[in-house]
XYZ file of C-alpha atoms in Angstrom:
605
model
C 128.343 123.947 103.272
C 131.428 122.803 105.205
C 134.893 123.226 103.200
C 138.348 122.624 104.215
C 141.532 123.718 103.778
C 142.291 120.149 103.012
C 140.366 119.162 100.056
C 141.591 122.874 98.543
C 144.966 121.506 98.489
C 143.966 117.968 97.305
C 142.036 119.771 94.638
C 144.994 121.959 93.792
C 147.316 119.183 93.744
C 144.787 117.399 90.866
C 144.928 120.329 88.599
C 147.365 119.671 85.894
C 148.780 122.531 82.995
C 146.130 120.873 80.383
C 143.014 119.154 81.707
C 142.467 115.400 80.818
C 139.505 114.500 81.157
C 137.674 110.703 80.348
C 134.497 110.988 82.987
C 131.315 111.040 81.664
C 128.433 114.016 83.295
C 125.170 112.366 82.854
C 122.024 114.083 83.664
C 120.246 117.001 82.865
C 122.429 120.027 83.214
C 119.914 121.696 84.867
C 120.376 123.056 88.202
C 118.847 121.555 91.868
C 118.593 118.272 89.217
C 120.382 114.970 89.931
C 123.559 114.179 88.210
C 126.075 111.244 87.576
C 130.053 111.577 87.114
C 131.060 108.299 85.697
C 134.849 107.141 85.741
C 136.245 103.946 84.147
C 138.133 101.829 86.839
C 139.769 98.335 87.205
C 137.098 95.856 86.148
C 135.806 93.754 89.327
C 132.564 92.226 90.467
C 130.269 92.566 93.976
C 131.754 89.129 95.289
C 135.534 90.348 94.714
C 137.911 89.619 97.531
C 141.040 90.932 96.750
C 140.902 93.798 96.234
C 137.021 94.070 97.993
C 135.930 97.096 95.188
C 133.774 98.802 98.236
C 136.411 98.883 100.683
C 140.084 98.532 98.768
C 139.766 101.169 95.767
C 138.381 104.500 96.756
C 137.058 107.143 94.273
C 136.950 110.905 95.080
C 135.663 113.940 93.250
C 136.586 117.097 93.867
C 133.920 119.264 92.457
C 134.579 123.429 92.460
C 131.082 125.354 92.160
C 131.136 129.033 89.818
C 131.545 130.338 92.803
C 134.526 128.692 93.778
C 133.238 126.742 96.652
C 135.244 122.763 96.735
C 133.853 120.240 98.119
C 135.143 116.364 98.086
C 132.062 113.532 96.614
C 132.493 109.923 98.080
C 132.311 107.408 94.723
C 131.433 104.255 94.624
C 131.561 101.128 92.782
C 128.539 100.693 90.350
C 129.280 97.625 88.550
C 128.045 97.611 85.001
C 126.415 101.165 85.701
C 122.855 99.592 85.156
C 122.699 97.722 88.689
C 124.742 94.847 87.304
C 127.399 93.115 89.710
C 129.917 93.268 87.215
C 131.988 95.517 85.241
C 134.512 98.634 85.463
C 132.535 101.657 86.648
C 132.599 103.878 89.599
C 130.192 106.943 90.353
C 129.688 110.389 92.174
C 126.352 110.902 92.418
C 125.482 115.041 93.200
C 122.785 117.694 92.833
C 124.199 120.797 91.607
C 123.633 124.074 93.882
C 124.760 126.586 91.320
C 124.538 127.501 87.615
C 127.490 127.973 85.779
C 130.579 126.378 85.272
C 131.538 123.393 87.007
C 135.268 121.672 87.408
C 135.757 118.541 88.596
C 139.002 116.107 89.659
C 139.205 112.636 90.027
C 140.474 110.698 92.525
C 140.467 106.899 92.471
C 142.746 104.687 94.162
C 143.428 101.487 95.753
C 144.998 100.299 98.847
C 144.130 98.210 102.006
C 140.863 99.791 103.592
C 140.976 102.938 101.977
C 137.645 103.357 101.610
C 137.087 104.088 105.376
C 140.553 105.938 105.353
C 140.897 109.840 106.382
C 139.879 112.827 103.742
C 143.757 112.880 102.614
C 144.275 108.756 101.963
C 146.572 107.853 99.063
C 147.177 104.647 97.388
C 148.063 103.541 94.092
C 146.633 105.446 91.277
C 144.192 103.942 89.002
C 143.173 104.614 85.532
C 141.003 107.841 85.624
C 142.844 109.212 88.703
C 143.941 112.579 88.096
C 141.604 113.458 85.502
C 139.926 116.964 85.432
C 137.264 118.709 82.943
C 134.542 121.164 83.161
C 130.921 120.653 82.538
C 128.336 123.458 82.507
C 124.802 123.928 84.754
C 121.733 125.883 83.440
C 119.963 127.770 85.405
C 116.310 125.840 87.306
C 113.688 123.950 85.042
C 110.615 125.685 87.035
C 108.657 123.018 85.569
C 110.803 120.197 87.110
C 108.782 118.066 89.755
C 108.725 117.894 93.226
C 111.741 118.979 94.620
C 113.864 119.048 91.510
C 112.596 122.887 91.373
C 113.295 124.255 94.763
C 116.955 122.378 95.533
C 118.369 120.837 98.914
C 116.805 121.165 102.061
C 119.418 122.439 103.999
C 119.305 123.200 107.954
C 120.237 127.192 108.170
C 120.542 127.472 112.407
C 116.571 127.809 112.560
C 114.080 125.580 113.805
C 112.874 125.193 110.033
C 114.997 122.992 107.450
C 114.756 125.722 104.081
C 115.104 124.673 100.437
C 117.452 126.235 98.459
C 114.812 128.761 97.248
C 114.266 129.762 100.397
C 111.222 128.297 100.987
C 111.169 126.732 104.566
C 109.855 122.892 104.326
C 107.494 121.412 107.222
C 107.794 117.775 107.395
C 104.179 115.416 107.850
C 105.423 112.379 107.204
C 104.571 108.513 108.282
C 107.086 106.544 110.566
C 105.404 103.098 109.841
C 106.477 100.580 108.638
C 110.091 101.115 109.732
C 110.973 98.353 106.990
C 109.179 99.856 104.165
C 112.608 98.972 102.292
C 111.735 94.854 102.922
C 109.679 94.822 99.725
C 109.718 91.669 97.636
C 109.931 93.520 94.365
C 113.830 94.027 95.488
C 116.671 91.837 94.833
C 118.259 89.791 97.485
C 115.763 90.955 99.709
C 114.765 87.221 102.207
C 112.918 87.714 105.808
C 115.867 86.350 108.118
C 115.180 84.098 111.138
C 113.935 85.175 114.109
C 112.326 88.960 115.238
C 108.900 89.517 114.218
C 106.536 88.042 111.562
C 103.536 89.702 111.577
C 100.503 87.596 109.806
C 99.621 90.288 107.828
C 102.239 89.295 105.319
C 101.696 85.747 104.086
C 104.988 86.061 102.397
C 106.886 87.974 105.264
C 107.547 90.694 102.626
C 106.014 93.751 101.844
C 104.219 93.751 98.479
C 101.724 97.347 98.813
C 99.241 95.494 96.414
C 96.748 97.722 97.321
C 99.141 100.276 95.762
C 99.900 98.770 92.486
C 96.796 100.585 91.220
C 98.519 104.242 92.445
C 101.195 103.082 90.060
C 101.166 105.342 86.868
C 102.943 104.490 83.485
C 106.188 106.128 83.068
C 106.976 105.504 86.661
C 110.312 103.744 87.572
C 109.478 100.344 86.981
C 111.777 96.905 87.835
C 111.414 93.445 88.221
C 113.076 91.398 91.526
C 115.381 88.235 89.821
C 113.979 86.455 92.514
C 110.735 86.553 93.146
C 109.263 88.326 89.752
C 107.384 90.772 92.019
C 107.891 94.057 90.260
C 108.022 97.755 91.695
C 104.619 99.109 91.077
C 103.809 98.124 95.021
C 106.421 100.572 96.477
C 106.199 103.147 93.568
C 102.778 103.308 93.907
C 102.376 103.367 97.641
C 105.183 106.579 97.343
C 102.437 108.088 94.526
C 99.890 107.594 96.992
C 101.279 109.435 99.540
C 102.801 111.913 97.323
C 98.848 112.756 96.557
C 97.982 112.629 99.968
C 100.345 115.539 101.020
C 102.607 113.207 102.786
C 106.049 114.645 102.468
C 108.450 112.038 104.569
C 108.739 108.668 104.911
C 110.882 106.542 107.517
C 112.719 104.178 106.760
C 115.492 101.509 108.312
C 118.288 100.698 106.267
C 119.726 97.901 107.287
C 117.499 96.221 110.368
C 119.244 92.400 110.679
C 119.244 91.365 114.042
C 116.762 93.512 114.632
C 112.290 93.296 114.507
C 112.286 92.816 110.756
C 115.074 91.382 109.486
C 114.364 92.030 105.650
C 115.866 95.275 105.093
C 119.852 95.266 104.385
C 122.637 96.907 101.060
C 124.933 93.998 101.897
C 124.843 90.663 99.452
C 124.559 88.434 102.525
C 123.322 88.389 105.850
C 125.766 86.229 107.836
C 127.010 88.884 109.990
C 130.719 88.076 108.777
C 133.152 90.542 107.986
C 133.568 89.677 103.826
C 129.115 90.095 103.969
C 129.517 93.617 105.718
C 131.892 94.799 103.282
C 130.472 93.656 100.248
C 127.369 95.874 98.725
C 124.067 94.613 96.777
C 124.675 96.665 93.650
C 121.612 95.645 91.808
C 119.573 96.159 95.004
C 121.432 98.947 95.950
C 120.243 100.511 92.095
C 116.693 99.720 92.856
C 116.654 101.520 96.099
C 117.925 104.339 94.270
C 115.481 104.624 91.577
C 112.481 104.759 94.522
C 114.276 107.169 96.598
C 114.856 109.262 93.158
C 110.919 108.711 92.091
C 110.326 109.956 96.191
C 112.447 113.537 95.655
C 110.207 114.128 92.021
C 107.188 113.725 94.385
C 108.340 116.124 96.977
C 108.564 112.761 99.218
C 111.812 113.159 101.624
C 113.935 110.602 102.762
C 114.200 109.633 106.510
C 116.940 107.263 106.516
C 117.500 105.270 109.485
C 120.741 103.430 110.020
C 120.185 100.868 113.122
C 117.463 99.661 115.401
C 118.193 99.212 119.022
C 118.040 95.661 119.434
C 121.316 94.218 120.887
C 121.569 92.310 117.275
C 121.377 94.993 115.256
C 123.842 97.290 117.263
C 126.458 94.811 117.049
C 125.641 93.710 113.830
C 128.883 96.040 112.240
C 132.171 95.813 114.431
C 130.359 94.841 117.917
C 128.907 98.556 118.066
C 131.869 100.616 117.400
C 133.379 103.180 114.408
C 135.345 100.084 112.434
C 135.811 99.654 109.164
C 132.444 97.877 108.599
C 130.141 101.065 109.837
C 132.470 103.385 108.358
C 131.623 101.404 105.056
C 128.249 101.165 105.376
C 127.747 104.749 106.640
C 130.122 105.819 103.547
C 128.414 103.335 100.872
C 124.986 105.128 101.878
C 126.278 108.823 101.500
C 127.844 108.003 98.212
C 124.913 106.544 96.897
C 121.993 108.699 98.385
C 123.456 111.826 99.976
C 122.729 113.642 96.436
C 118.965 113.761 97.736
C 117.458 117.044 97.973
C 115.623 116.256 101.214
C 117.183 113.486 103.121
C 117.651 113.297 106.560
C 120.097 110.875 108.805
C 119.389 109.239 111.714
C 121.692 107.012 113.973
C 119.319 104.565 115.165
C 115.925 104.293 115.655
C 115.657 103.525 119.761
C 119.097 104.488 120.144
C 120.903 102.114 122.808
C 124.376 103.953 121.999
C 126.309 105.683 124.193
C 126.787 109.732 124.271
C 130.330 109.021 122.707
C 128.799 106.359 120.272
C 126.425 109.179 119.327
C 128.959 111.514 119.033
C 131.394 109.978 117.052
C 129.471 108.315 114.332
C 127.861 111.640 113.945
C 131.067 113.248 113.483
C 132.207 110.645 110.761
C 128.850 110.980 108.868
C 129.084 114.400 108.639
C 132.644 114.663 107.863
C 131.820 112.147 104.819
C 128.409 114.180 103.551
C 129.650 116.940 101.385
C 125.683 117.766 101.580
C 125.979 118.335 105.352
C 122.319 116.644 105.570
C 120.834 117.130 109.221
C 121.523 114.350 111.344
C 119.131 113.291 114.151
C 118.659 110.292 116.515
C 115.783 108.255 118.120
C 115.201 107.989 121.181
C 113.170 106.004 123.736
C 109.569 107.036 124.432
C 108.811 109.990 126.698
C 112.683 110.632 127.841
C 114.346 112.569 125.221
C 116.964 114.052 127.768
C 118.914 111.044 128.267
C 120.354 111.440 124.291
C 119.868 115.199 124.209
C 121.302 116.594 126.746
C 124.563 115.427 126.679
C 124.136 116.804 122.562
C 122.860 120.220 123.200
C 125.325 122.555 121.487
C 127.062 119.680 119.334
C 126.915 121.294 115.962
C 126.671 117.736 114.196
C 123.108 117.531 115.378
C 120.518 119.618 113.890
C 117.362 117.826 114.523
C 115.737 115.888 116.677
C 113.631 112.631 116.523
C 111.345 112.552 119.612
C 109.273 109.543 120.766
C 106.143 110.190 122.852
C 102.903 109.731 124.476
C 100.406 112.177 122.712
C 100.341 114.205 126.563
C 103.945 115.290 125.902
C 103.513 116.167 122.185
C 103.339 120.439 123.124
C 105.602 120.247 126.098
C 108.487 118.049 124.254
C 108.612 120.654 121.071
C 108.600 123.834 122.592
C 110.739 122.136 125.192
C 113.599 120.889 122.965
C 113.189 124.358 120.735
C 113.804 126.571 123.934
C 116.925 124.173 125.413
C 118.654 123.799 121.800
C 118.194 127.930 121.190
C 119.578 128.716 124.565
C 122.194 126.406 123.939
C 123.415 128.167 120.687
C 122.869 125.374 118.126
C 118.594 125.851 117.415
C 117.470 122.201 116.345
C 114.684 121.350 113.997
C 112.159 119.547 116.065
C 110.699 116.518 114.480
C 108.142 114.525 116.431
C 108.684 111.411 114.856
C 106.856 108.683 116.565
C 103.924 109.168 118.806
C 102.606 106.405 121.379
C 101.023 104.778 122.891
C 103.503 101.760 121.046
C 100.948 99.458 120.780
C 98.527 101.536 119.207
C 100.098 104.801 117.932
C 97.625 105.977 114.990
C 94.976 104.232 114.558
C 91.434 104.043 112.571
C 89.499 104.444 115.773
C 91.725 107.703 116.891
C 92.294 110.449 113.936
C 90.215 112.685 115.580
C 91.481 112.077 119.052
C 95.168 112.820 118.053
C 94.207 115.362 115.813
C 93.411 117.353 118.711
C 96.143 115.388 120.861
C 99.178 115.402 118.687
C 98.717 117.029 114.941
C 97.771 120.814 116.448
C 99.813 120.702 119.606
C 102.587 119.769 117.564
C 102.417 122.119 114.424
C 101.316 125.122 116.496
C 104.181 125.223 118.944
C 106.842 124.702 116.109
C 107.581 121.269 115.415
C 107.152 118.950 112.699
C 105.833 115.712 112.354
C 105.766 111.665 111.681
C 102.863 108.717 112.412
C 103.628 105.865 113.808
C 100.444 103.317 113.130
C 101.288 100.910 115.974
C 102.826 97.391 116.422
C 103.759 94.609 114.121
C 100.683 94.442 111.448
C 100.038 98.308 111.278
C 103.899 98.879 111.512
C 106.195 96.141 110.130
C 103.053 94.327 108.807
C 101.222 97.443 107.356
C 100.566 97.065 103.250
C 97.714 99.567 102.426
C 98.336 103.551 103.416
C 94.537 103.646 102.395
C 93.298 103.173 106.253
C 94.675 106.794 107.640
C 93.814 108.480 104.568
C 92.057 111.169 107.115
C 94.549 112.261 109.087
C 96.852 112.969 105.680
C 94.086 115.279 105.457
C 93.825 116.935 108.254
C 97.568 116.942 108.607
C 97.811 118.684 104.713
C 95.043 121.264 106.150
C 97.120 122.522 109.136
C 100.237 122.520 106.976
C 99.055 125.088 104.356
C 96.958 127.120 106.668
C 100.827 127.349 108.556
C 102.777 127.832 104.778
C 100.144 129.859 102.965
C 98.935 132.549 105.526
C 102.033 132.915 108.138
C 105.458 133.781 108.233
C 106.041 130.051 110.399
C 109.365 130.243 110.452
C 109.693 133.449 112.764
C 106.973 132.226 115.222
C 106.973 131.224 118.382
C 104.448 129.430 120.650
C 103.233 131.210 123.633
C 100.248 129.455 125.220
C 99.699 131.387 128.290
C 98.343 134.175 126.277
C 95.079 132.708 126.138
C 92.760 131.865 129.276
C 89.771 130.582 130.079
C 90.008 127.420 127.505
C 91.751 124.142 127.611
C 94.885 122.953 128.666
C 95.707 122.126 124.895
C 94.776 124.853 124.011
C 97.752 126.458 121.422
C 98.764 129.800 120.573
C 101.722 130.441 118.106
C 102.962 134.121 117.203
C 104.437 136.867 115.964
C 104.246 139.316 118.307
C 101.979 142.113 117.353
C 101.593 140.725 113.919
C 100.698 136.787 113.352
C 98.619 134.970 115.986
C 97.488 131.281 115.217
C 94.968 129.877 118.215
C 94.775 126.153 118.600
C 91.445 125.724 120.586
C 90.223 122.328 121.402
C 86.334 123.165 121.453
C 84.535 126.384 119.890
C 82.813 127.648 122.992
C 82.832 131.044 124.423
C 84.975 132.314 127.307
C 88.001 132.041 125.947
C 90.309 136.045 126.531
C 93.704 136.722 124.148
C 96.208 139.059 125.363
C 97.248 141.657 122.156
C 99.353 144.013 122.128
C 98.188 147.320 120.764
C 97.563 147.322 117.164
C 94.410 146.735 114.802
C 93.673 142.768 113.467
C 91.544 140.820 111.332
C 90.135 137.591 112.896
C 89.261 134.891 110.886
C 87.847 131.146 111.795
C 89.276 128.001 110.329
C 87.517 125.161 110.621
C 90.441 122.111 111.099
C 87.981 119.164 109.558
C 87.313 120.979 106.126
C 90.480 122.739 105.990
C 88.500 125.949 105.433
C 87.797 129.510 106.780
C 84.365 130.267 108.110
C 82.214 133.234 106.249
C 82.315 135.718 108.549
C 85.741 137.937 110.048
C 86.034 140.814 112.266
C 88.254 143.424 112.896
C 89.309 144.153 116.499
C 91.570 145.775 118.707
C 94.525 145.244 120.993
C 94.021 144.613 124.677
C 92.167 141.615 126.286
C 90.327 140.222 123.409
C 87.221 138.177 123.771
C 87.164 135.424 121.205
C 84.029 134.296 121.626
C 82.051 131.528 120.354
C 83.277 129.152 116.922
C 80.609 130.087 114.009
C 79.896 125.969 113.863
C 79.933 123.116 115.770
C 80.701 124.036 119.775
C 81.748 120.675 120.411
C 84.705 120.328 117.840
C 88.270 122.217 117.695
C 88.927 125.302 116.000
C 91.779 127.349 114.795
C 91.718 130.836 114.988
C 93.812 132.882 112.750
C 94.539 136.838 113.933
C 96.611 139.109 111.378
C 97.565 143.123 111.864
C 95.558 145.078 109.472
C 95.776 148.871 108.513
C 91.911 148.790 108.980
C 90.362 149.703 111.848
C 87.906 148.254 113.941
C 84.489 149.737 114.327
C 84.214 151.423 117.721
C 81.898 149.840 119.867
C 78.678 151.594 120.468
C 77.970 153.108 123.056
C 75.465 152.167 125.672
C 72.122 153.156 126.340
C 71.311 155.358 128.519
């Protein structure tokens, strides 16, 4: 967590003889569970001009931890508190990391722009300003769901995001459709003119019908004021996933100007500057309540904040850090960046320039008291042109690679080997695989299983599907139709969680010959050996260094390990042939054992 000196003095400067204190703490009390800090401000309304309650009156909290850690929490303006437009609150939204003793002081002030002003901005004090109080945190609910009982996913200079538990997190998530927020169960939610209107959505919104049945009572459920569509679409397509083993989802957050041109916070889409600065509350609250329903089914939040189309770059001060991105980027944060497992990304495509990339990703992070890892897009098969210029830059963590399924081995252990040597080890995340007009299709699980899911996994990256252009991506309404690759995807990932250490391995193909070219090998040294093989054949020889192993088959369809196992021996190790079908892949899982292998018998003479 990044702390400064700064916010220690603004906290200390906060702290009167005798705390006041008139917030309200509303949540559980539990810890690695979502909380509110409510604050009573000057009563205004969405449409306000003067002051403009996003971008004129600012609210700060300054929360210390037990352990006296103090970090500064962006508010915002929350209208009635209940997603209505109008009223007199403001909230922090925050997951606690520690049990114990909390202490929190307000800051809430207005002034021209503050909003988008430096860490240390003053203005004129508002009622609840200068409050403090305490609030306690109990210790985890291990009962809580999803990833209410293992905390924020936090990027720890590996090439593995870890949970506060320490559990290290491997991402299989979908990248289509990039506008799963332009649902028609959301408020103020209209398909703009212009970009792309794919016939699979008579209504140019996303509905998920074929979801509604995933939808379970007790789920989050709303109603849109304009179209009476209601959220059991988009809660249910989450649940589906969610039971799928899906763990990610992609998603644009504001795309006008862009292919869609349905997804957008603002409460109007006509590019001017009193639109950009004023925030859909009541949409804004139903967002929330799907991203919250996605963190209680271990669902993470990929969050990304432009598209590359010259419309959508613009779209907020012509492409630069104004005071409209710094809004929008700050509105988001505020609202979402309590998320356990949420990552940023720039722009999906990213047409920006290394300095563009550079400085927004310095403002988000110096705004996201989470210090969630930031990524960005880039365009297919030529990750260098962003990268390099970002290797070392310790506001990027992770990556977000586009590719052809021929690159998928070479582009993760690539970008793992450049981003180690250069100091700062990024989290490799695969995030949309070509070919664009086809990516994942019903005709191809099995082709990129062996293409893209292995290669992938098995030489340390993680992973995202793309389902291919306009009715499988910004068209696409039913998850149903790739329900095999979830599958296979959930099979590689707990073979990788359940029987390896993952997060200390490395992939190191050339120790096995006589095979494919696709063939993967991922290790620890002497201890952990996972083979990738694309066929089951014989011929195949594994250099080992000296010790005594167990060898056990895994069969990647079934997600299960074959009958028999062997022990063996160091050396040149003949695999020979898979126990099934020839034809098909096959993993190959090698572990050190204190057993030793039966000598080999000695020949006749």
């Amino acid at each position: 967590m990044r702390q400064t000196t700064l916010i220690i003095a603004l906290a200390l400067n906060l702290m009167p003889a005798m705390p006041v204190s008139a917030a309200s703490i509303q949540g559980s009390h539990r810890l690695w569970q979502p909380h509110e800090l409510i604050v009573e401000g000057p009563p205004s309304h969405e449409h306000a001009e003067s002051p403009n309650p996003f971008l004129d009156i600012r609210l700060d909290v300054i929360l210390t931890s037990p352990s006296g850690g103090i970090r500064q929490f962006p508010g915002f303006f929350a209208g009635d508190g209940q997603g209505g437009g109008t009223g007199k609150l403001w909230k922090v939204r925050f997951t606690p990391d520690e049990a114990g003793e909390w202490q929190y002081a307000v800051r809430l002030q207005q002034g021209d722009n503050i909003a988008v002003a430096g860490l240390d901005a003053t203005g004129v004090a508002l009622p609840s300003h200068g409050d403090t109080g305490t609030f306690q945190i109990g210790t985890m609910d291990p009962a809580a769901p999803g990833f209410l009982s293992k905390g924020p996913l936090y990027y720890v200079g590996e090439h593995y995001l870890q949970f506060a538990d320490g559990t290290y997190w491997i991402k299989g998530g979908v990248d289509s459709p990039e506008n799963f927020l332009g649902y028609a169960g959301f408020d103020n939610t209209v398909k703009q003119s212009g970009g792309v209107r794919p016939g699979s959505l008579p209504n140019q919104l996303h509905a998920y019908q074929p979801h509604i049945e995933d939808w379970q009572t007790g789920d989050p459920l709303f109603t849109s004021a304009d179209t009476d569509v209601d959220s059991k679409g988009i809660i249910g397509a989450v649940n589906y996933l969610s039971s799928q083993g899906v763990n990610s989802i992609y998603m644009l957050m504001m795309n006008l100007g862009g292919d869609g041109r349905d997804v957008y916070p603002f409460i109007g889409t006509s590019g001017s500057h009193f639109d950009n600065t004023h925030y859909d509350i009541s949409k804004l609250y139903q967002w929330n309540l799907v991203f919250d329903h996605m963190q209680r089914r271990a669902v993470a939040a990929h969050m990304v904040l432009g598209e590359q189309e010259t419309g959508n770059t613009q779209w907020l001060d012509e492409g630069t850090l104004g005071i409209q991105r710094r809004l929008y980027y700050r509105e988001l944060v505020a609202r979402f960046s309590y998320l356990s497992a949420l990552k940023w990304n720039l722009s999906e495509e990213s047409r920006f320039t290394d300095e563009q990339h550079r400085t927004f990703a310095a403002y988000l992070r110096s705004i996201d008291p989470v210090a969630h890892p930031i990524g960005v897009h880039h365009w297919v098969d030529n990750p260098a042109e962003q990268y390099e210029p970002l290797l070392g830059n310790t506001d990027f963590e992770i990556t977000s690679i586009q590719f052809h399924p021929d690159k998928a081995d070479e582009f993760t252990e690539q970008w793992r080997t450049r981003s180690t040597a250069a100091g700062w080890p990024w989290v490799i995340d695969m995030d949309e695989q070509g070919p664009g007009n086809l990516g994942l299709s019903t005709d191809n699980i099995d082709e990129m299983r062996k293409a893209v899911l292995y290669p992938v996994y098995f030489s340390g990256g993680n992973i995202e599907w793309y389902f291919g252009r306009y009715s499988r991506d910004i068209g696409l309404e039913n998850f149903r139709a790739f329900e095999p690759m979830y599958r296979y995807m959930k099979y590689a990932r707990e073979l990788l969680q359940e029987q390896v250490p993952f997060q200390l391995m490395k992939p190191n193909d050339g120790a096995l010959t006589g095979g494919h070219q696709l063939d993967q090998v991922f290790e620890l040294s002497a201890q952990h050996y996972l083979l990738y093989m694309q066929d089951g054949n014989d011929g195949r020889q594994l250099e080992l260094p000296e010790n005594a192993y167990r060898l056990r088959w895994f069969d990647p369809r079934n997600g299960r390990f074959a009958e028999a196992e062997r022990l063996v021996s160091g050396g040149s190790l003949s695999l020979g042939p898979a126990p099934g079908e020839l034809a098909e892949d096959w993993v190959v899982l090698i572990d050190a054992t204190d057993q030793s292998p039966e000598p080999e018998p000695e020949p006749e003479p």
